[in-house]
Amino acid sequence: MNSALKDNLLAGKVAFVAGGTSGINLGIAKRFAQLGAKVAVVGRDPEKAQRAALEIGSGALGLSSDVRDYDATRKSMEQAAEAFGPLDIVVSGAAGNFLAPAIGMSANAFKTVVDIDLLGTFNVFRGCYDLLKRPGASLIAITAGQAINPSPLQVHACAAKAGINQVIRVLAMEWGPDVRVNGISPGPIANTEGMKRLAPDPKTQAAHFERIAMRRWGEIEEVAECAAFLSSASAAYISGAILDCDGGSQLGDASRRDLSRGMV
Ligand code: HXC
Ligand code: NAP
């Protein structure tokens, strides 16, 4: 993928990526490091976090804590700030998801996903506030199109991501002008745990492609590029925004553009 972003775009910045030990968020952490930032990534599994740090390179820190636990999350952030200095960039990307009908979902199953995604985002953002380099800090939450467009079998994740969209907007208002708070809403992204869970078989995948304006899934690197842009000085006047990186998925079902099939 060609990037328009300059190599030293984030030089001297410190980034903390919650949920940065795999998938999209790891891709974001790697891109931050390539662009010159010092990076700490956090997940529950300490070995996975260590592996991620090695993969990122550039002296990245791999930490372990659960975003559902405010004190543990705060401690990870303090460790990152002790190692690298005040935080310029914080990404809240930890999430859980599985397909289940509401009727087959226990209250604890619903709560588990809401706690990881929504409470986790509050904990990450609330916890980092006094560790941020201000003014100029950039916070990013990873949300999803399901925040707006309901999706059967994901009542927990849809509700949680909808809540995250409002956390982004409220904190952008409360914490501006010192801190910018934005979201990225990825569409289906290839080679991720998320899409393994949501579209496990080739038939479901083909149906997905058909409906997307760009007729393909996105790449992790394409989402990472959005995070780098939002964290840079080029986005200095962007706050409270939710950037769709979804190939037009949220526009609706693009399979209808084939007139030979008529309107359905
Ligand atoms: C029904 C299920 C279930 C399933 C778990 N539960 N899986 N219920 N169908 N497939 C229930 C359990 O029975 C339990 O309820 C409750 O959920 C908590 O389960 P635990 O296993 O104890 O939870 P925990 O160990 O905390 O693990 C959390 C997890 C797990 C979400 C269940 O899958 C996980 O760690 N996921 C992280 C990785 C991930 O999901 N990545 C994809 C993100 S993709 P009971 O009542 O039995 O106690 C993504 C896409 C976004 O977010 C696009 C859409 C918004
Ligand atoms: P992933 O690989 O499963 O990444 C999830 C990350 O969060 C891992 O690092 C995981 O590490 C960590 N994590 C999970 N629960 C945690 C907890 N309670 N506390 C701390 N860390 C936790 O998922 P992905 O598919 O790349 O998705 C990444 C983000 O993009 C999520 O916010 C997701 O909702 C969003 N998104 C994804 C897609 C997609 O196509 N995949 C589409 C739209 C939005 P541990 O397991 O070690 O904790």
Short mmCIF file of C-alpha atoms and ligand atoms in Angstrom, two decimals:
data_model
loop_
_atom_site.label_atom_id
_atom_site.label_comp_id
_atom_site.label_asym_id
_atom_site.label_seq_id
_atom_site.Cartn_x
_atom_site.Cartn_y
_atom_site.Cartn_z
CA MET A 1 0.00 0.00 0.00
CA ASN A 2 1.33 3.45 -0.91
CA SER A 3 1.22 5.94 1.93
CA ALA A 4 1.07 9.70 1.59
CA LEU A 5 2.15 10.10 5.21
CA LYS A 6 5.72 11.25 5.88
CA ASP A 7 8.15 8.85 7.60
CA ASN A 8 8.74 11.04 10.66
CA LEU A 9 5.13 12.17 11.04
CA LEU A 10 4.85 11.01 14.68
CA ALA A 11 8.49 11.42 15.72
CA GLY A 12 8.80 12.15 19.44
CA LYS A 13 5.19 11.14 20.19
CA VAL A 14 4.19 8.55 22.77
CA ALA A 15 1.29 6.23 21.93
CA PHE A 16 -0.71 3.85 24.13
CA VAL A 17 -2.85 1.30 22.27
CA ALA A 18 -5.39 -0.62 24.36
CA GLY A 19 -6.11 -3.91 22.61
CA GLY A 20 -2.98 -3.38 20.53
CA THR A 21 -1.69 -6.93 20.79
CA SER A 22 -3.42 -8.32 17.69
CA GLY A 23 -5.34 -7.52 14.54
CA ILE A 24 -6.30 -4.00 13.56
CA ASN A 25 -4.97 -2.35 16.71
CA LEU A 26 -1.60 -4.10 16.38
CA GLY A 27 -1.49 -2.77 12.80
CA ILE A 28 -2.15 0.71 14.17
CA ALA A 29 0.60 0.32 16.78
CA LYS A 30 3.07 -0.86 14.12
CA ARG A 31 2.27 2.11 11.90
CA PHE A 32 2.72 4.54 14.80
CA ALA A 33 6.16 3.02 15.46
CA GLN A 34 7.12 3.18 11.77
CA LEU A 35 6.23 6.88 11.82
CA GLY A 36 8.55 7.50 14.78
CA ALA A 37 6.34 7.13 17.87
CA LYS A 38 7.24 5.25 21.04
CA VAL A 39 4.49 2.68 21.52
CA ALA A 40 2.96 0.68 24.38
CA VAL A 41 0.38 -2.01 23.62
CA VAL A 42 -1.95 -3.68 26.10
CA GLY A 43 -4.00 -6.87 26.14
CA ARG A 44 -5.05 -9.45 28.72
CA ASP A 45 -2.56 -12.14 27.70
CA PRO A 46 0.98 -11.17 28.80
CA GLU A 47 2.76 -13.51 26.36
CA LYS A 48 0.73 -12.23 23.43
CA ALA A 49 1.59 -8.68 24.54
CA GLN A 50 5.31 -9.53 24.60
CA ARG A 51 5.11 -11.07 21.13
CA ALA A 52 3.30 -8.00 19.82
CA ALA A 53 5.95 -5.69 21.29
CA LEU A 54 8.70 -7.69 19.55
CA GLU A 55 6.78 -7.57 16.27
CA ILE A 56 6.39 -3.79 16.55
CA GLY A 57 10.07 -3.33 17.39
CA SER A 58 11.55 0.12 18.13
CA GLY A 59 11.59 -0.65 21.86
CA ALA A 60 7.81 -1.07 22.09
CA LEU A 61 6.37 -2.05 25.46
CA GLY A 62 3.99 -5.02 25.77
CA LEU A 63 1.79 -4.72 28.86
CA SER A 64 -0.99 -6.82 30.27
CA SER A 65 -4.23 -5.66 31.88
CA ASP A 66 -7.98 -5.95 31.37
CA VAL A 67 -9.78 -2.79 30.19
CA ARG A 68 -12.76 -3.79 32.35
CA ASP A 69 -10.59 -3.15 35.41
CA TYR A 70 -10.07 0.61 35.83
CA ASP A 71 -7.18 0.38 38.31
CA ALA A 72 -5.26 -2.19 36.27
CA THR A 73 -5.77 -0.16 33.09
CA ARG A 74 -4.58 2.98 34.83
CA LYS A 75 -1.49 1.12 36.09
CA SER A 76 -0.58 0.07 32.53
CA MET A 77 -0.85 3.67 31.42
CA GLU A 78 1.35 4.82 34.27
CA GLN A 79 3.92 2.19 33.25
CA ALA A 80 3.86 3.50 29.67
CA ALA A 81 4.20 7.12 30.82
CA GLU A 82 7.04 6.19 33.18
CA ALA A 83 8.89 4.47 30.34
CA PHE A 84 8.29 7.00 27.58
CA GLY A 85 6.88 10.22 29.08
CA PRO A 86 3.42 11.84 28.84
CA LEU A 87 1.04 10.25 26.35
CA ASP A 88 0.35 12.07 23.07
CA ILE A 89 -1.86 9.40 21.49
CA VAL A 90 -4.26 6.94 23.12
CA VAL A 91 -6.24 4.35 21.16
CA SER A 92 -9.10 2.40 22.75
CA GLY A 93 -9.54 -0.67 20.59
CA ALA A 94 -10.10 -3.66 22.88
CA ALA A 95 -13.30 -5.49 21.96
CA GLY A 96 -15.12 -8.78 22.25
CA ASN A 97 -17.72 -10.18 19.90
CA PHE A 98 -19.52 -13.39 18.99
CA LEU A 99 -22.64 -14.12 17.00
CA ALA A 100 -25.60 -15.09 19.17
CA PRO A 101 -29.33 -14.39 19.07
CA ALA A 102 -30.50 -12.25 21.99
CA ILE A 103 -32.66 -15.12 23.14
CA GLY A 104 -29.54 -17.34 23.31
CA MET A 105 -27.50 -14.74 25.15
CA SER A 106 -27.29 -14.63 28.94
CA ALA A 107 -27.30 -11.31 30.75
CA ASN A 108 -23.65 -11.98 31.53
CA ALA A 109 -22.85 -12.55 27.84
CA PHE A 110 -24.39 -9.16 26.95
CA LYS A 111 -22.63 -7.47 29.87
CA THR A 112 -19.27 -9.04 28.99
CA VAL A 113 -19.14 -7.42 25.56
CA VAL A 114 -20.56 -4.10 26.77
CA ASP A 115 -17.99 -4.07 29.57
CA ILE A 116 -15.03 -4.76 27.27
CA ASP A 117 -16.05 -2.34 24.51
CA LEU A 118 -17.94 0.50 26.19
CA LEU A 119 -16.87 0.50 29.85
CA GLY A 120 -13.37 -0.34 28.57
CA THR A 121 -13.34 2.78 26.39
CA PHE A 122 -14.50 4.93 29.30
CA ASN A 123 -11.81 3.39 31.52
CA VAL A 124 -9.07 3.95 28.94
CA PHE A 125 -10.04 7.55 28.23
CA ARG A 126 -10.84 8.50 31.84
CA GLY A 127 -7.69 6.76 33.04
CA CYS A 128 -5.33 8.51 30.65
CA TYR A 129 -6.55 12.08 31.12
CA ASP A 130 -3.95 13.33 33.57
CA LEU A 131 -1.15 11.38 31.85
CA LEU A 132 -1.74 13.13 28.53
CA LYS A 133 0.53 15.71 27.02
CA ARG A 134 -1.79 18.68 26.77
CA PRO A 135 -2.56 20.60 24.63
CA GLY A 136 -2.30 18.48 21.52
CA ALA A 137 -3.20 14.97 22.68
CA SER A 138 -5.22 12.74 20.37
CA LEU A 139 -7.63 10.05 21.59
CA ILE A 140 -9.14 7.53 19.16
CA ALA A 141 -11.80 4.92 19.87
CA ILE A 142 -12.33 2.05 17.44
CA THR A 143 -16.03 1.74 16.78
CA ALA A 144 -17.98 0.00 13.97
CA GLY A 145 -20.78 0.57 11.49
CA GLN A 146 -22.98 -1.57 13.73
CA ALA A 147 -23.13 1.45 16.06
CA ILE A 148 -25.54 2.97 13.56
CA ASN A 149 -26.83 0.10 11.43
CA PRO A 150 -28.38 -2.66 13.54
CA SER A 151 -27.10 -6.15 12.89
CA PRO A 152 -28.96 -9.26 14.07
CA LEU A 153 -27.01 -11.62 16.36
CA GLN A 154 -24.90 -8.75 17.69
CA VAL A 155 -27.17 -6.89 20.11
CA HIS A 156 -24.30 -6.67 22.62
CA ALA A 157 -21.70 -5.29 20.19
CA CYS A 158 -24.18 -2.95 18.43
CA ALA A 159 -25.24 -1.46 21.77
CA ALA A 160 -21.65 -1.15 22.96
CA LYS A 161 -20.37 0.51 19.78
CA ALA A 162 -23.35 2.92 19.73
CA GLY A 163 -22.37 3.92 23.27
CA ILE A 164 -18.76 4.40 22.19
CA ASN A 165 -19.86 6.85 19.48
CA GLN A 166 -21.45 9.03 22.17
CA VAL A 167 -18.44 8.73 24.49
CA ILE A 168 -16.33 10.10 21.62
CA ARG A 169 -18.64 13.06 21.05
CA VAL A 170 -19.21 13.93 24.70
CA LEU A 171 -15.51 13.82 25.59
CA ALA A 172 -14.61 15.86 22.49
CA MET A 173 -16.89 18.56 23.91
CA GLU A 174 -15.71 18.24 27.53
CA TRP A 175 -11.98 17.93 26.82
CA GLY A 176 -11.56 20.32 23.90
CA PRO A 177 -9.56 22.41 23.18
CA ASP A 178 -6.70 20.56 24.91
CA VAL A 179 -7.54 17.06 23.71
CA ARG A 180 -8.99 15.89 20.39
CA VAL A 181 -11.27 12.85 20.63
CA ASN A 182 -12.21 10.96 17.47
CA GLY A 183 -13.32 7.54 16.29
CA ILE A 184 -12.50 5.21 13.44
CA SER A 185 -15.24 2.97 12.16
CA PRO A 186 -13.70 0.12 10.16
CA GLY A 187 -15.80 -1.95 7.81
CA PRO A 188 -15.04 -5.65 7.40
CA ILE A 189 -11.26 -5.99 7.56
CA ALA A 190 -9.47 -9.03 6.11
CA ASN A 191 -7.38 -11.40 8.24
CA THR A 192 -8.83 -10.35 11.57
CA GLU A 193 -10.33 -12.20 14.50
CA GLY A 194 -13.43 -10.07 14.07
CA MET A 195 -14.17 -11.29 10.54
CA LYS A 196 -13.30 -14.88 11.47
CA ARG A 197 -16.13 -14.64 13.95
CA LEU A 198 -18.62 -12.64 11.89
CA ALA A 199 -18.13 -14.25 8.45
CA PRO A 200 -16.52 -17.63 9.09
CA ASP A 201 -17.26 -19.33 5.75
CA PRO A 202 -16.57 -18.38 2.10
CA LYS A 203 -20.30 -18.14 1.28
CA THR A 204 -20.92 -15.50 3.96
CA GLN A 205 -17.77 -13.70 2.84
CA ALA A 206 -18.89 -13.56 -0.80
CA ALA A 207 -22.27 -12.15 0.29
CA HIS A 208 -20.39 -9.48 2.23
CA PHE A 209 -18.25 -8.42 -0.75
CA GLU A 210 -21.33 -8.11 -2.93
CA ARG A 211 -22.95 -5.55 -0.65
CA ILE A 212 -19.94 -3.25 -0.23
CA ALA A 213 -19.50 -0.32 -2.63
CA MET A 214 -15.77 -1.11 -2.99
CA ARG A 215 -16.56 -4.84 -3.45
CA ARG A 216 -13.76 -5.98 -1.14
CA TRP A 217 -12.81 -6.13 2.49
CA GLY A 218 -10.40 -3.58 3.87
CA GLU A 219 -6.80 -4.13 4.92
CA ILE A 220 -5.47 -3.63 8.43
CA GLU A 221 -2.93 -1.16 7.00
CA GLU A 222 -5.75 0.98 5.58
CA VAL A 223 -7.24 1.43 9.05
CA ALA A 224 -3.78 2.10 10.50
CA GLU A 225 -3.30 4.91 8.01
CA CYS A 226 -6.48 6.61 9.30
CA ALA A 227 -5.21 6.37 12.89
CA ALA A 228 -1.86 7.90 11.90
CA PHE A 229 -3.60 10.76 10.11
CA LEU A 230 -5.99 11.48 13.01
CA SER A 231 -3.05 11.48 15.44
CA SER A 232 -1.00 13.89 13.36
CA ALA A 233 -0.87 17.67 13.11
CA SER A 234 -2.70 17.35 9.77
CA ALA A 235 -5.85 16.59 11.78
CA ALA A 236 -5.35 19.51 14.19
CA TYR A 237 -8.91 20.83 13.72
CA ILE A 238 -10.67 17.46 13.73
CA SER A 239 -12.43 16.48 16.95
CA GLY A 240 -15.63 14.57 17.65
CA ALA A 241 -15.44 12.98 14.21
CA ILE A 242 -15.97 9.33 13.37
CA LEU A 243 -14.00 8.41 10.27
CA ASP A 244 -15.51 5.54 8.28
CA CYS A 245 -12.81 3.30 6.82
CA ASP A 246 -15.22 0.85 5.28
CA GLY A 247 -15.15 1.01 1.48
CA GLY A 248 -18.60 2.59 1.56
CA SER A 249 -20.20 -0.21 3.60
CA GLN A 250 -22.34 2.18 5.59
CA LEU A 251 -23.94 3.65 2.49
CA GLY A 252 -26.14 0.58 2.29
CA ASP A 253 -26.44 -2.53 0.13
CA ALA A 254 -24.49 -1.82 -3.08
CA SER A 255 -25.48 -5.11 -4.70
CA ARG A 256 -28.61 -3.31 -5.90
CA ARG A 257 -26.57 -1.32 -8.45
CA ASP A 258 -26.83 -4.17 -10.95
CA LEU A 259 -29.91 -3.12 -12.96
CA SER A 260 -30.18 -6.51 -14.68
CA ARG A 261 -31.36 -7.85 -11.35
CA GLY A 262 -33.98 -5.17 -10.83
CA MET A 263 -34.68 -3.45 -7.55
CA VAL A 264 -35.05 -5.69 -4.55
C1 HXC B 1 -23.35 -17.09 23.55
C2 HXC B 1 -21.42 -16.69 24.76
C3 HXC B 1 -20.62 -16.98 23.62
C4 HXC B 1 -21.28 -17.35 22.41
C5 HXC B 1 -19.32 -16.47 25.27
N1 HXC B 1 -20.55 -16.38 25.74
N2 HXC B 1 -19.32 -16.82 23.98
N3 HXC B 1 -22.76 -16.73 24.72
N4 HXC B 1 -22.65 -17.39 22.43
N5 HXC B 1 -20.61 -17.65 21.30
C6 HXC B 1 -20.97 -16.05 27.10
C7 HXC B 1 -20.44 -17.03 28.13
O1 HXC B 1 -21.24 -18.21 28.18
C8 HXC B 1 -20.55 -16.20 29.41
O2 HXC B 1 -21.88 -16.12 29.86
C9 HXC B 1 -20.19 -14.81 28.93
O3 HXC B 1 -20.42 -14.80 27.51
C10 HXC B 1 -18.75 -14.45 29.21
O4 HXC B 1 -17.92 -15.45 28.62
P1 HXC B 1 -16.41 -15.66 29.09
O5 HXC B 1 -15.82 -16.69 28.20
O6 HXC B 1 -16.36 -15.88 30.57
O7 HXC B 1 -15.83 -14.18 28.83
P2 HXC B 1 -14.33 -13.70 28.68
O8 HXC B 1 -13.35 -14.77 29.08
O9 HXC B 1 -14.27 -12.40 29.36
O10 HXC B 1 -14.17 -13.53 27.09
C11 HXC B 1 -14.84 -12.50 26.42
C12 HXC B 1 -15.37 -12.97 25.05
C13 HXC B 1 -14.27 -13.69 24.23
C14 HXC B 1 -15.93 -11.75 24.34
C15 HXC B 1 -16.50 -13.98 25.30
O11 HXC B 1 -14.81 -14.16 23.01
C16 HXC B 1 -13.09 -12.80 23.98
O12 HXC B 1 -12.18 -12.74 24.81
N6 HXC B 1 -13.05 -12.06 22.83
C17 HXC B 1 -11.94 -11.14 22.52
C18 HXC B 1 -11.54 -11.23 21.08
C19 HXC B 1 -12.66 -10.85 20.13
O13 HXC B 1 -13.84 -11.13 20.39
N7 HXC B 1 -12.25 -10.24 19.01
C20 HXC B 1 -13.18 -9.89 17.99
C21 HXC B 1 -13.55 -8.47 18.11
S1 HXC B 1 -14.41 -8.19 16.63
P3 HXC B 1 -22.44 -17.04 31.11
O14 HXC B 1 -23.85 -16.62 31.28
O15 HXC B 1 -22.29 -18.46 30.64
O16 HXC B 1 -21.55 -16.73 32.28
C22 HXC B 1 -15.42 -6.96 16.73
C23 HXC B 1 -16.10 -6.69 15.44
C24 HXC B 1 -16.83 -5.40 15.55
O17 HXC B 1 -15.54 -6.38 17.74
C25 HXC B 1 -17.93 -5.29 14.60
C26 HXC B 1 -19.27 -5.37 15.28
C27 HXC B 1 -19.58 -4.31 16.27
P1 NAP B 2 -8.73 -8.77 17.84
O1 NAP B 2 -7.57 -9.20 17.00
O2 NAP B 2 -9.50 -9.80 18.59
O3 NAP B 2 -8.17 -7.68 18.87
C1 NAP B 2 -8.69 -7.48 20.14
C2 NAP B 2 -7.60 -6.94 21.03
O4 NAP B 2 -8.15 -6.53 22.27
C3 NAP B 2 -6.52 -7.98 21.36
O5 NAP B 2 -5.31 -7.31 21.53
C4 NAP B 2 -7.02 -8.55 22.69
O6 NAP B 2 -5.93 -9.15 23.40
C5 NAP B 2 -7.54 -7.26 23.33
N1 NAP B 2 -8.57 -7.47 24.34
C6 NAP B 2 -9.72 -8.15 24.24
N2 NAP B 2 -10.40 -8.09 25.39
C7 NAP B 2 -9.66 -7.31 26.23
C8 NAP B 2 -9.84 -6.87 27.55
N3 NAP B 2 -10.91 -7.20 28.26
N4 NAP B 2 -8.88 -6.06 28.10
C9 NAP B 2 -7.77 -5.73 27.39
N5 NAP B 2 -7.56 -6.12 26.13
C10 NAP B 2 -8.49 -6.92 25.56
O7 NAP B 2 -9.82 -7.94 17.04
P2 NAP B 2 -9.92 -7.17 15.61
O8 NAP B 2 -10.83 -7.96 14.77
O9 NAP B 2 -8.60 -6.78 15.08
O10 NAP B 2 -10.73 -5.86 16.08
C11 NAP B 2 -10.03 -4.75 16.61
C12 NAP B 2 -10.96 -3.58 16.82
O11 NAP B 2 -11.57 -3.20 15.57
C13 NAP B 2 -12.11 -3.84 17.77
O12 NAP B 2 -12.42 -2.66 18.49
C14 NAP B 2 -13.24 -4.18 16.84
O13 NAP B 2 -14.51 -3.99 17.44
C15 NAP B 2 -12.98 -3.21 15.71
N6 NAP B 2 -13.61 -3.60 14.44
C16 NAP B 2 -13.13 -4.71 13.80
C17 NAP B 2 -13.66 -5.06 12.57
C18 NAP B 2 -13.10 -6.22 11.81
O14 NAP B 2 -13.38 -6.38 10.61
N7 NAP B 2 -12.27 -7.05 12.42
C19 NAP B 2 -14.70 -4.30 12.01
C20 NAP B 2 -15.18 -3.20 12.72
C21 NAP B 2 -14.61 -2.84 13.94
P3 NAP B 2 -6.22 -10.25 24.55
O15 NAP B 2 -7.13 -11.27 23.95
O16 NAP B 2 -4.87 -10.76 24.95
O17 NAP B 2 -6.86 -9.51 25.66
#
